[in-house]
Amino acid sequence: MKEFSFIVSLLLTAVSTAQISMDTNYAGANVIIDSVAVDTVYFRPDLRTTQGKWFYWNFRAVSNVAKKWYFKANDDNILTSLGASFSTDGGNSWQWINQDDNLGPNLFSYTFEGDDATVRLSIGQPYTEKNFKRYIESYKNDDRLKLSVLTTTRKGREVERMTISDFSIEPRYKILITSRHHACEMMSNYMVEGIVGSLLSDDPKMVSLLKNAEITIIPFVDKDGVEEGDQGKNRWPRDHNRDYSGTSIYESTSAIRELKEDWIKDDTWIAIDLHNPWILGKGAERIYFVGKEPPAFEKQQKKLAQILSNSYQGELSFNSENNFLAWGESWNTNSNNTKGWSFGTWSKSFFKKGLILGTTVEFPYALNGDQVVTAQNAREFGRDLIYALKLYIDQQ
């Protein structure tokens, strides 16, 4: 996390001055404030360690008086179709701004309702280790959950690992679920919460799943990037999700590869990688599975997509035809692996050698079609996904 503070005063009358300050002195924060003119803050993402452009930003603002301030993006394509999100409780919960304050592709406003009012503003709904610890606390004494450390990063942070099962029974399947290969893709963690909450419920279907499967979940693959507020996507010198060929340079990706020998071994297994796509446009503003060759592999992915399409119960819709990016379409080609293997490509290399299913799930930041994405319906989709995986296993 790169710390800074920026303070500006606006003279309103001879005796009254409005002042706004911005900072990034907390986990997950990211911004460059270019200037403040009159009542408008001009900002852009900090692209440190990033090759090219990306969109993640997250900062705190404090206004010393009740006032509407305007926030103008100096880079294009860094606001969602819903503008920005905000948190008034220190990042514990987030909501989208009132759409009357969504003033165009590069501009939004926020009204501070009182002296020294504080708000966090962001592209989406940020999620860091603090949020995870707050969530998992109520499950710590559950015998079905084992919390451990996958590895320690080069900066000394612990990469959390959750393993969930009925440990009194030898599992027939292993399921490996990863999240945050790209540090900015925070919406995946709300899906993780939905998955974990479902697995640790007393629903008979989940009890049955845990008798058949042992599930390992890595909530933060790029842990340093998550905590420091990096983009993560197209990271220099290597993207975490291109670090699965040759010798891995990151401790977390290396440790995930070792799970094949140390945990999965010769067992039958499933690999699911959770991501968030680009922020704007029809192709990105939807949930979708990412297909992979060969056809026999993609057939299994489509089978899971069809099960999910037929069984989902949450608010967010899913259609197996509209929500599937087949191999060879759009960016989903061999050119996407020129900088190294992704987790999906690495896990697919074990197809028919123990792996029966693998897929990347792309979950949007703001809109699923015309449906507004929230933390709660992201959790619901996580629940729908793990129930669909249960049905998939039942059909083996």
Short mmCIF file of C-alpha atoms in Angstrom, two decimals:
data_model
loop_
_atom_site.label_atom_id
_atom_site.label_comp_id
_atom_site.label_asym_id
_atom_site.label_seq_id
_atom_site.Cartn_x
_atom_site.Cartn_y
_atom_site.Cartn_z
CA MET A 1 0.00 0.00 0.00
CA LYS A 2 1.54 3.29 -1.12
CA GLU A 3 0.60 5.92 1.45
CA PHE A 4 -0.12 9.54 0.63
CA SER A 5 -2.36 12.37 1.75
CA PHE A 6 -3.75 15.27 -0.26
CA ILE A 7 -5.51 18.23 1.31
CA VAL A 8 -7.13 21.18 -0.42
CA SER A 9 -9.16 24.09 0.90
CA LEU A 10 -11.95 25.85 -0.93
CA LEU A 11 -12.80 29.38 0.21
CA LEU A 12 -16.57 29.69 0.39
CA THR A 13 -16.95 32.99 2.21
CA ALA A 14 -14.71 35.31 4.11
CA VAL A 15 -15.20 33.21 7.23
CA SER A 16 -16.00 29.72 5.95
CA THR A 17 -13.61 27.32 4.20
CA ALA A 18 -14.47 23.89 2.81
CA GLN A 19 -11.62 21.43 2.89
CA ILE A 20 -11.29 17.96 1.43
CA SER A 21 -8.47 15.52 2.11
CA MET A 22 -7.70 12.20 0.42
CA ASP A 23 -5.42 9.39 1.51
CA THR A 24 -4.52 5.75 0.86
CA ASN A 25 -3.30 4.86 4.34
CA TYR A 26 -5.12 1.53 4.64
CA ALA A 27 -5.04 -1.95 3.12
CA GLY A 28 -6.15 -2.22 -0.50
CA ALA A 29 -6.02 1.51 -1.24
CA ASN A 30 -4.85 2.88 -4.58
CA VAL A 31 -5.06 6.28 -6.28
CA ILE A 32 -3.14 9.19 -7.74
CA ILE A 33 -4.75 12.57 -7.06
CA ASP A 34 -3.71 14.91 -9.87
CA SER A 35 -5.36 18.07 -8.63
CA VAL A 36 -8.37 19.68 -7.00
CA ALA A 37 -10.01 22.67 -8.65
CA VAL A 38 -12.93 24.50 -7.08
CA ASP A 39 -15.23 21.60 -6.05
CA THR A 40 -13.78 18.81 -8.21
CA VAL A 41 -11.15 16.17 -7.43
CA TYR A 42 -9.19 14.89 -10.45
CA PHE A 43 -7.85 11.37 -10.00
CA ARG A 44 -6.60 8.21 -11.73
CA PRO A 45 -5.41 4.72 -10.75
CA ASP A 46 -1.87 4.12 -9.58
CA LEU A 47 -0.48 1.70 -12.17
CA ARG A 48 2.68 0.81 -10.28
CA THR A 49 4.01 -2.66 -11.22
CA THR A 50 1.45 -2.78 -14.08
CA GLN A 51 2.23 -3.12 -17.77
CA GLY A 52 -0.27 -0.95 -19.66
CA LYS A 53 -3.56 0.46 -18.41
CA TRP A 54 -5.97 -0.99 -15.87
CA PHE A 55 -8.79 0.43 -13.78
CA TYR A 56 -8.57 -0.29 -10.03
CA TRP A 57 -8.67 2.58 -7.54
CA ASN A 58 -9.76 2.89 -3.92
CA PHE A 59 -9.22 5.91 -1.65
CA ARG A 60 -10.53 7.68 1.43
CA ALA A 61 -11.90 11.22 1.38
CA VAL A 62 -12.80 13.50 4.28
CA SER A 63 -14.74 16.75 3.96
CA ASN A 64 -14.62 19.12 6.91
CA VAL A 65 -18.09 20.50 6.11
CA ALA A 66 -21.29 19.07 4.66
CA LYS A 67 -20.88 19.50 0.91
CA LYS A 68 -21.20 17.85 -2.49
CA TRP A 69 -17.83 17.17 -4.11
CA TYR A 70 -17.25 16.04 -7.68
CA PHE A 71 -14.75 13.36 -8.69
CA LYS A 72 -13.40 13.41 -12.24
CA ALA A 73 -11.47 10.45 -13.65
CA ASN A 74 -8.45 11.57 -15.64
CA ASP A 75 -8.17 8.17 -17.34
CA ASP A 76 -10.90 6.64 -19.47
CA ASN A 77 -12.57 3.34 -18.57
CA ILE A 78 -12.01 3.47 -14.82
CA LEU A 79 -15.65 3.85 -13.76
CA THR A 80 -18.25 1.11 -14.08
CA SER A 81 -21.66 1.64 -15.65
CA LEU A 82 -22.87 2.34 -12.10
CA GLY A 83 -20.13 4.89 -11.49
CA ALA A 84 -18.43 4.27 -8.16
CA SER A 85 -19.15 2.47 -4.90
CA PHE A 86 -18.78 3.89 -1.40
CA SER A 87 -18.30 2.73 2.18
CA THR A 88 -18.98 4.76 5.32
CA ASP A 89 -17.97 2.03 7.79
CA GLY A 90 -14.29 1.69 7.02
CA GLY A 91 -14.69 -0.81 4.19
CA ASN A 92 -16.79 -3.40 6.03
CA SER A 93 -19.67 -2.91 3.59
CA TRP A 94 -20.11 -1.15 0.27
CA GLN A 95 -22.92 0.12 -1.92
CA TRP A 96 -23.21 1.81 -5.29
CA ILE A 97 -23.64 5.57 -5.40
CA ASN A 98 -27.09 6.99 -6.05
CA GLN A 99 -27.43 6.93 -9.81
CA ASP A 100 -28.37 10.60 -9.79
CA ASP A 101 -24.71 11.11 -8.83
CA ASN A 102 -23.47 8.98 -11.74
CA LEU A 103 -22.77 11.89 -14.07
CA GLY A 104 -21.13 10.25 -17.05
CA PRO A 105 -18.35 7.85 -18.04
CA ASN A 106 -15.68 9.85 -16.19
CA LEU A 107 -17.52 11.81 -13.50
CA PHE A 108 -19.49 11.21 -10.32
CA SER A 109 -20.40 13.19 -7.21
CA TYR A 110 -20.71 12.36 -3.56
CA THR A 111 -22.41 14.42 -0.84
CA PHE A 112 -20.72 14.50 2.56
CA GLU A 113 -23.52 14.82 5.09
CA GLY A 114 -21.87 16.47 8.05
CA ASP A 115 -18.68 18.02 9.34
CA ASP A 116 -15.60 15.78 8.99
CA ALA A 117 -17.62 13.11 7.21
CA THR A 118 -15.44 10.26 5.92
CA VAL A 119 -16.05 7.97 2.97
CA ARG A 120 -14.11 5.39 1.02
CA LEU A 121 -14.68 5.49 -2.74
CA SER A 122 -13.79 2.77 -5.22
CA ILE A 123 -14.33 1.16 -8.60
CA GLY A 124 -16.03 -1.79 -6.92
CA GLN A 125 -16.46 -3.28 -3.46
CA PRO A 126 -12.93 -3.90 -2.11
CA TYR A 127 -12.16 -6.96 -0.01
CA THR A 128 -8.94 -7.53 1.92
CA GLU A 129 -7.62 -9.76 4.69
CA LYS A 130 -9.55 -7.69 7.24
CA ASN A 131 -12.84 -8.59 5.54
CA PHE A 132 -11.87 -12.25 5.34
CA LYS A 133 -10.95 -12.45 9.03
CA ARG A 134 -14.20 -10.75 9.98
CA TYR A 135 -16.16 -13.27 7.89
CA ILE A 136 -14.38 -16.47 8.90
CA GLU A 137 -14.38 -15.73 12.64
CA SER A 138 -17.77 -17.36 13.24
CA TYR A 139 -16.61 -20.61 11.58
CA LYS A 140 -13.26 -21.04 13.36
CA ASN A 141 -14.55 -23.70 15.74
CA ASP A 142 -16.27 -25.75 13.03
CA ASP A 143 -14.62 -29.18 12.81
CA ARG A 144 -15.31 -29.29 9.08
CA LEU A 145 -12.98 -26.33 8.47
CA LYS A 146 -9.20 -26.40 8.70
CA LEU A 147 -7.52 -23.00 8.47
CA SER A 148 -3.85 -23.11 7.59
CA VAL A 149 -1.14 -21.16 5.80
CA LEU A 150 -0.42 -22.20 2.23
CA THR A 151 2.84 -20.22 2.17
CA THR A 152 4.37 -16.89 3.14
CA THR A 153 4.93 -14.21 0.51
CA ARG A 154 8.25 -12.53 -0.17
CA LYS A 155 6.98 -9.58 1.87
CA GLY A 156 6.14 -11.77 4.85
CA ARG A 157 2.35 -12.05 4.49
CA GLU A 158 0.53 -15.32 5.08
CA VAL A 159 -1.42 -16.80 2.17
CA GLU A 160 -4.50 -18.36 3.72
CA ARG A 161 -5.70 -21.85 2.90
CA MET A 162 -9.11 -23.26 3.84
CA THR A 163 -9.75 -27.00 3.66
CA ILE A 164 -13.35 -28.12 4.17
CA SER A 165 -14.64 -31.70 4.43
CA ASP A 166 -16.06 -34.39 6.64
CA PHE A 167 -12.63 -35.47 7.75
CA SER A 168 -13.88 -38.73 9.23
CA ILE A 169 -14.36 -40.13 5.72
CA GLU A 170 -11.82 -40.61 2.95
CA PRO A 171 -12.94 -38.31 0.10
CA ARG A 172 -13.58 -39.59 -3.41
CA TYR A 173 -12.90 -36.17 -4.95
CA LYS A 174 -10.68 -33.16 -4.34
CA ILE A 175 -11.86 -29.68 -5.37
CA LEU A 176 -9.35 -26.81 -5.63
CA ILE A 177 -10.80 -23.30 -5.77
CA THR A 178 -8.59 -20.24 -6.23
CA SER A 179 -9.33 -16.52 -6.09
CA ARG A 180 -7.49 -13.21 -6.55
CA HIS A 181 -4.78 -14.27 -8.98
CA HIS A 182 -5.30 -10.64 -9.96
CA ALA A 183 -5.22 -8.47 -6.87
CA CYS A 184 -7.94 -6.04 -7.96
CA GLU A 185 -10.60 -8.70 -8.64
CA MET A 186 -12.35 -8.34 -5.31
CA MET A 187 -15.82 -9.54 -6.25
CA SER A 188 -14.52 -13.12 -6.31
CA ASN A 189 -14.13 -13.06 -2.54
CA TYR A 190 -17.84 -12.51 -2.02
CA MET A 191 -18.39 -15.63 -4.10
CA VAL A 192 -15.92 -17.42 -1.81
CA GLU A 193 -18.00 -16.35 1.19
CA GLY A 194 -21.08 -17.86 -0.44
CA ILE A 195 -19.24 -21.09 -1.14
CA VAL A 196 -17.87 -21.39 2.39
CA GLY A 197 -21.16 -20.47 4.04
CA SER A 198 -22.95 -23.14 2.02
CA LEU A 199 -20.38 -25.84 2.68
CA LEU A 200 -20.52 -25.19 6.41
CA SER A 201 -24.30 -25.09 6.59
CA ASP A 202 -26.38 -28.04 7.74
CA ASP A 203 -28.07 -28.44 4.36
CA PRO A 204 -28.24 -32.19 3.63
CA LYS A 205 -26.92 -31.63 0.11
CA MET A 206 -23.80 -29.95 1.47
CA VAL A 207 -23.41 -32.60 4.18
CA SER A 208 -23.49 -35.17 1.39
CA LEU A 209 -20.93 -33.25 -0.66
CA LEU A 210 -18.51 -33.09 2.26
CA LYS A 211 -18.75 -36.85 2.66
CA ASN A 212 -17.62 -37.23 -0.94
CA ALA A 213 -15.21 -34.35 -1.43
CA GLU A 214 -12.44 -32.42 0.25
CA ILE A 215 -12.33 -28.78 -0.85
CA THR A 216 -9.33 -26.47 -0.61
CA ILE A 217 -9.89 -22.75 -1.17
CA ILE A 218 -7.15 -20.15 -1.61
CA PRO A 219 -8.89 -16.77 -1.14
CA PHE A 220 -5.90 -14.52 -2.00
CA VAL A 221 -3.35 -15.86 -4.46
CA ASP A 222 -1.73 -12.43 -4.91
CA LYS A 223 -1.82 -11.61 -1.20
CA ASP A 224 0.77 -8.83 -1.30
CA GLY A 225 -1.05 -7.17 -4.18
CA VAL A 226 -4.42 -7.38 -2.43
CA GLU A 227 -3.12 -5.74 0.72
CA GLU A 228 -1.06 -3.11 -1.09
CA GLY A 229 -3.83 -2.13 -3.49
CA ASP A 230 -2.10 -3.20 -6.71
CA GLN A 231 -3.86 -3.84 -9.98
CA GLY A 232 -2.31 -7.33 -10.22
CA LYS A 233 -3.50 -7.76 -13.80
CA ASN A 234 -0.54 -7.63 -16.20
CA ARG A 235 1.83 -7.36 -13.26
CA TRP A 236 5.51 -6.81 -14.01
CA PRO A 237 7.60 -8.93 -14.36
CA ARG A 238 4.90 -11.62 -14.46
CA ASP A 239 1.20 -11.82 -13.86
CA HIS A 240 0.37 -14.35 -11.10
CA ASN A 241 -2.01 -16.00 -13.55
CA ARG A 242 0.79 -16.54 -16.06
CA ASP A 243 3.11 -18.11 -13.48
CA TYR A 244 2.22 -21.79 -13.97
CA SER A 245 4.82 -22.79 -16.55
CA GLY A 246 8.55 -23.08 -16.13
CA THR A 247 9.67 -22.14 -12.62
CA SER A 248 7.08 -20.11 -10.72
CA ILE A 249 8.48 -16.83 -9.38
CA TYR A 250 5.77 -16.30 -6.75
CA GLU A 251 5.57 -18.28 -3.53
CA SER A 252 1.79 -18.71 -3.77
CA THR A 253 1.67 -20.06 -7.31
CA SER A 254 4.58 -22.39 -6.58
CA ALA A 255 2.77 -23.69 -3.48
CA ILE A 256 -0.46 -24.21 -5.46
CA ARG A 257 1.43 -26.32 -8.00
CA GLU A 258 2.88 -28.36 -5.14
CA LEU A 259 -0.66 -29.15 -3.95
CA LYS A 260 -0.92 -31.56 -6.89
CA GLU A 261 1.80 -33.75 -5.38
CA ASP A 262 1.19 -33.06 -1.68
CA TRP A 263 -2.61 -32.97 -1.45
CA ILE A 264 -4.34 -34.07 -4.65
CA LYS A 265 -1.86 -36.83 -5.48
CA ASP A 266 -3.57 -39.42 -7.68
CA ASP A 267 -7.11 -38.53 -6.61
CA THR A 268 -9.91 -37.47 -8.93
CA TRP A 269 -10.17 -33.68 -8.82
CA ILE A 270 -11.80 -30.48 -10.01
CA ALA A 271 -10.18 -27.05 -10.45
CA ILE A 272 -12.13 -23.77 -10.31
CA ASP A 273 -10.50 -20.35 -10.70
CA LEU A 274 -12.56 -17.27 -9.77
CA HIS A 275 -11.98 -14.01 -11.64
CA ASN A 276 -13.56 -10.65 -12.50
CA PRO A 277 -13.40 -9.45 -16.14
CA TRP A 278 -13.06 -6.05 -17.78
CA ILE A 279 -15.52 -3.51 -16.37
CA LEU A 280 -17.53 -2.22 -19.34
CA GLY A 281 -19.41 -3.58 -22.33
CA LYS A 282 -21.75 -6.44 -23.11
CA GLY A 283 -18.98 -9.03 -23.12
CA ALA A 284 -17.78 -8.05 -19.65
CA GLU A 285 -20.98 -7.10 -17.86
CA ARG A 286 -22.10 -10.68 -17.36
CA ILE A 287 -21.14 -13.85 -15.53
CA TYR A 288 -19.46 -16.37 -17.79
CA PHE A 289 -17.43 -19.56 -17.88
CA VAL A 290 -14.25 -19.60 -19.99
CA GLY A 291 -14.09 -22.59 -22.31
CA LYS A 292 -10.88 -24.45 -23.11
CA GLU A 293 -9.72 -26.95 -25.70
CA PRO A 294 -9.85 -29.87 -26.41
CA PRO A 295 -13.55 -30.43 -27.13
CA ALA A 296 -13.77 -33.25 -24.58
CA PHE A 297 -12.59 -30.85 -21.87
CA GLU A 298 -14.94 -28.06 -22.95
CA LYS A 299 -17.78 -30.60 -22.95
CA GLN A 300 -17.33 -31.05 -19.20
CA GLN A 301 -17.27 -27.29 -18.69
CA LYS A 302 -20.51 -26.95 -20.64
CA LYS A 303 -22.02 -29.74 -18.57
CA LEU A 304 -21.38 -27.79 -15.38
CA ALA A 305 -22.69 -24.60 -17.01
CA GLN A 306 -25.90 -26.40 -18.00
CA ILE A 307 -26.36 -27.78 -14.48
CA LEU A 308 -25.88 -24.28 -13.05
CA SER A 309 -28.27 -22.80 -15.63
CA ASN A 310 -30.95 -25.30 -14.60
CA SER A 311 -30.42 -25.10 -10.85
CA TYR A 312 -29.45 -21.59 -9.78
CA GLN A 313 -31.60 -20.08 -7.03
CA GLY A 314 -29.99 -16.70 -6.46
CA GLU A 315 -30.92 -13.30 -7.82
CA LEU A 316 -28.36 -13.25 -10.63
CA SER A 317 -29.38 -15.08 -13.77
CA PHE A 318 -27.18 -17.56 -15.59
CA ASN A 319 -27.78 -19.10 -19.01
CA SER A 320 -25.46 -21.83 -20.25
CA GLU A 321 -25.47 -20.47 -23.81
CA ASN A 322 -25.21 -16.73 -23.14
CA ASN A 323 -22.87 -17.11 -20.19
CA PHE A 324 -20.20 -19.28 -21.81
CA LEU A 325 -17.19 -17.96 -23.74
CA ALA A 326 -16.20 -20.85 -25.97
CA TRP A 327 -12.61 -21.60 -26.87
CA GLY A 328 -11.60 -19.55 -29.93
CA GLU A 329 -14.02 -16.68 -29.24
CA SER A 330 -12.93 -13.12 -28.44
CA TRP A 331 -9.73 -13.12 -26.32
CA ASN A 332 -10.06 -16.82 -25.46
CA THR A 333 -7.34 -18.21 -27.75
CA ASN A 334 -3.78 -19.49 -27.54
CA SER A 335 -2.53 -15.89 -27.69
CA ASN A 336 -3.76 -15.50 -24.12
CA ASN A 337 -1.02 -17.86 -22.91
CA THR A 338 2.00 -16.36 -24.70
CA LYS A 339 3.38 -14.90 -21.44
CA GLY A 340 3.06 -18.15 -19.51
CA TRP A 341 0.49 -20.71 -18.44
CA SER A 342 -2.52 -19.65 -16.42
CA PHE A 343 -3.88 -21.67 -13.51
CA GLY A 344 -6.55 -22.96 -15.91
CA THR A 345 -4.00 -24.09 -18.50
CA TRP A 346 -1.83 -25.73 -15.84
CA SER A 347 -4.73 -27.63 -14.26
CA LYS A 348 -6.04 -28.65 -17.69
CA SER A 349 -2.70 -30.38 -18.33
CA PHE A 350 -3.92 -33.06 -15.89
CA PHE A 351 -7.14 -33.73 -17.82
CA LYS A 352 -7.74 -37.47 -18.04
CA LYS A 353 -4.88 -37.88 -15.58
CA GLY A 354 -7.06 -37.31 -12.53
CA LEU A 355 -8.65 -33.96 -13.42
CA ILE A 356 -12.24 -34.38 -14.61
CA LEU A 357 -13.30 -30.72 -14.74
CA GLY A 358 -11.69 -27.31 -14.67
CA THR A 359 -12.96 -23.85 -15.49
CA THR A 360 -12.43 -20.15 -14.95
CA VAL A 361 -15.52 -18.31 -13.74
CA GLU A 362 -15.63 -14.62 -14.64
CA PHE A 363 -17.91 -12.62 -12.35
CA PRO A 364 -18.65 -8.94 -13.15
CA TYR A 365 -17.96 -5.91 -10.97
CA ALA A 366 -21.20 -3.99 -11.44
CA LEU A 367 -23.74 -5.47 -13.86
CA ASN A 368 -24.86 -8.93 -14.93
CA GLY A 369 -26.79 -7.89 -18.00
CA ASP A 370 -29.18 -5.35 -16.51
CA GLN A 371 -28.94 -6.79 -12.98
CA VAL A 372 -27.02 -4.79 -10.38
CA VAL A 373 -24.24 -6.79 -8.72
CA THR A 374 -23.96 -6.57 -4.93
CA ALA A 375 -21.94 -8.34 -2.28
CA GLN A 376 -25.04 -10.31 -1.31
CA ASN A 377 -25.99 -11.59 -4.75
CA ALA A 378 -22.32 -12.40 -5.38
CA ARG A 379 -22.47 -14.61 -2.28
CA GLU A 380 -25.67 -16.16 -3.64
CA PHE A 381 -23.94 -16.96 -6.91
CA GLY A 382 -21.08 -18.59 -4.99
CA ARG A 383 -23.70 -20.72 -3.27
CA ASP A 384 -25.29 -21.60 -6.62
CA LEU A 385 -21.88 -22.58 -8.00
CA ILE A 386 -21.03 -25.01 -5.20
CA TYR A 387 -24.49 -26.59 -5.41
CA ALA A 388 -23.98 -27.04 -9.15
CA LEU A 389 -20.64 -28.72 -8.47
CA LYS A 390 -22.39 -31.07 -6.06
CA LEU A 391 -24.88 -32.03 -8.77
CA TYR A 392 -22.03 -32.47 -11.26
CA ILE A 393 -20.26 -34.90 -8.91
CA ASP A 394 -23.52 -36.78 -8.32
CA GLN A 395 -23.69 -37.46 -12.06
CA GLN A 396 -20.21 -39.01 -12.25
#
